[in-house]
Amino acid sequence: MSRRAVLLAALVLAGCGGSDDFDAAHQTGPDPVLPEPSQSLWPDLKVASVVGWKDGETPDVPEGLTVTAYARDLANPRTVHTLPNGDVLVVQSKAPEGKPLNRPKDIIRGWIMAMAAGGGGGSGETNRITLLRDTNRDGVVDERRDLLADLNSPFGVAWHDGTLYVAAADAVLAYPYDLGGGAITAKPKVLTPLPGGPINHHWTKDLALSPDARFLFVSVGSNSNAGERGIEAEKGRAAIWQVDRQTGAAKVFASGLRNPNGLNFHPQTGALWTVVNERDELGPDLVPDYLTSVKEGGFYGWPWSYYGQHVDPRVYPQRPDMVERAIVPDYALSSHVAALGLAFTNDSAMPAPLRDGAFVGNRGSWNRNAFNGYKVIFVPFTNGRPSGAAQDVVTGFLAGDEARGRPVGLAMDGTGALLIADDAGNTVWRVAAADGSTTAQPLSTDRVSATTDNDGTSAKPPEGEPREASPDDGSSTPAQTDIAPAVSPEDGQ
């Protein structure tokens, strides 16, 4: 049977599952409704074909907000990141090539993802980082230039003290870069290697700088949907790493997170938060993706359980000891929305009702027979915790069965407006207060504490905790890529 025939058969069989009449709103919030898991020969699927944005079209926003194109003709923009001087970095990337396809499902899933991504680029090459500069803070880009090109599927970035950190598909790289500069020509230093190919199932690695600027936190997604490649393929994966910014020494900070992205520290509490893409093929209404704070040493269930102690019946051998430890996430986002972007709005120029909470970018579903996601939502917070129902804020990415775009990474720009990386529409959108409000000073994505000087240079490092040895000096064991698998470092199995 040809590949095309396999795909057509899958589409026909998936369509036999009937309509999805489950109310996805019942799966948003701290206590989601979780139906019984179901399995079938072919997964439920419905894919929106990407058509792009016509001239004059924009996403939809409610009264009190306005939306404009901040940058067009990009090539798969995935991440937006605002530097302390207000400059914006746009990370453009696509998945690494050469991933082995071992099962018919792998072939089908690859075609589905290709359909969902659209044509694959705007006017330029992808796998690069582009700088957008708004010199007079009027919300319009005055200067655009590429800082880096020919990267290995980059995703996360962070900057501090004259260094730009880039999370590629297999390593965190460190480049010398001063704010206000142009193209980067210096060779990078490998700060720490990360689990990479040849499978690299979830290849997007995000980055966040700790408020004291001492550590970088790196998201590393799982190498499978639900552990079907064996636990050895998951070493160091389905986890968030903590990396010493000076030495590169690393450890697993939290585990059992199938595909975490959107790493961000809450500006008031200093707690690390992430959005997580949960597993597929347990039915169209399992498992809810989620927003959660991340505890050091915490285990969040994958692959043995989901949303706390709900056991995944497909995973063997079962591990009731690990299921018992699984932490229940803070806030469900409903199933298969593909949450990838996270931006806190504290101190921004958003209208007052949107100034204490988090924007979440939901790229959109495929493993459902009714669409879900394809929008940016707002989750209100009180005292550093989610405190109410999620609200749709930026919509219009989906038109019928067609996708004009798909929102991914989010950031507040230098003026306090929201930026959205639309990787299928090849555009960065800017959502601002309709009354023209702006912040008095640029609002950086990585917000460092008072222990750091205003120009971004480090103050004296924290006392009382010795730094780990650098992996380059031979004293760090085990090797970074041999860190214990997703079962968590202390489990040792």
PDB file of C-alpha atoms in Angstrom, residues 46-51 53 59-60 363-365 370-375 394-407:
ATOM      1  CA  LYS A  46      -9.177  16.562  11.964  1.00  0.00           C
ATOM      2  CA  VAL A  47      -6.607  18.837  10.390  1.00  0.00           C
ATOM      3  CA  ALA A  48      -7.131  22.412   9.281  1.00  0.00           C
ATOM      4  CA  SER A  49      -5.423  23.136   5.974  1.00  0.00           C
ATOM      5  CA  VAL A  50      -3.344  26.301   6.145  1.00  0.00           C
ATOM      6  CA  VAL A  51      -4.402  29.041   3.738  1.00  0.00           C
ATOM      7  CA  TRP A  53      -3.763  35.600   5.665  1.00  0.00           C
ATOM      8  CA  PRO A  59      -6.851  38.095  13.913  1.00  0.00           C
ATOM      9  CA  ASP A  60      -9.863  39.217  15.934  1.00  0.00           C
ATOM     10  CA  ARG A 363      -1.456  26.342  18.343  1.00  0.00           C
ATOM     11  CA  GLY A 364      -4.390  24.018  17.654  1.00  0.00           C
ATOM     12  CA  SER A 365      -5.444  20.390  17.683  1.00  0.00           C
ATOM     13  CA  ALA A 370     -13.621  18.698  16.269  1.00  0.00           C
ATOM     14  CA  PHE A 371     -11.171  21.597  16.331  1.00  0.00           C
ATOM     15  CA  ASN A 372      -9.804  22.937  19.601  1.00  0.00           C
ATOM     16  CA  GLY A 373      -7.281  25.698  20.232  1.00  0.00           C
ATOM     17  CA  TYR A 374      -6.203  28.005  17.378  1.00  0.00           C
ATOM     18  CA  LYS A 375      -6.332  31.072  19.630  1.00  0.00           C
ATOM     19  CA  VAL A 394      -7.087  36.670  20.127  1.00  0.00           C
ATOM     20  CA  THR A 395      -9.132  34.549  17.719  1.00  0.00           C
ATOM     21  CA  GLY A 396      -9.777  34.333  13.973  1.00  0.00           C
ATOM     22  CA  PHE A 397      -6.842  32.025  13.230  1.00  0.00           C
ATOM     23  CA  LEU A 398      -9.377  29.357  12.281  1.00  0.00           C
ATOM     24  CA  ALA A 399     -11.960  30.031   9.553  1.00  0.00           C
ATOM     25  CA  GLY A 400     -14.224  27.035   9.022  1.00  0.00           C
ATOM     26  CA  ASP A 401     -11.966  24.092   8.181  1.00  0.00           C
ATOM     27  CA  GLU A 402      -9.077  26.340   7.186  1.00  0.00           C
ATOM     28  CA  ALA A 403      -6.332  27.879   9.276  1.00  0.00           C
ATOM     29  CA  ARG A 404      -5.115  31.363   8.453  1.00  0.00           C
ATOM     30  CA  GLY A 405      -2.401  30.920  11.048  1.00  0.00           C
ATOM     31  CA  ARG A 406      -1.425  29.116  14.233  1.00  0.00           C
ATOM     32  CA  PRO A 407      -0.265  31.034  17.338  1.00  0.00           C
TER      33      PRO A 407
END
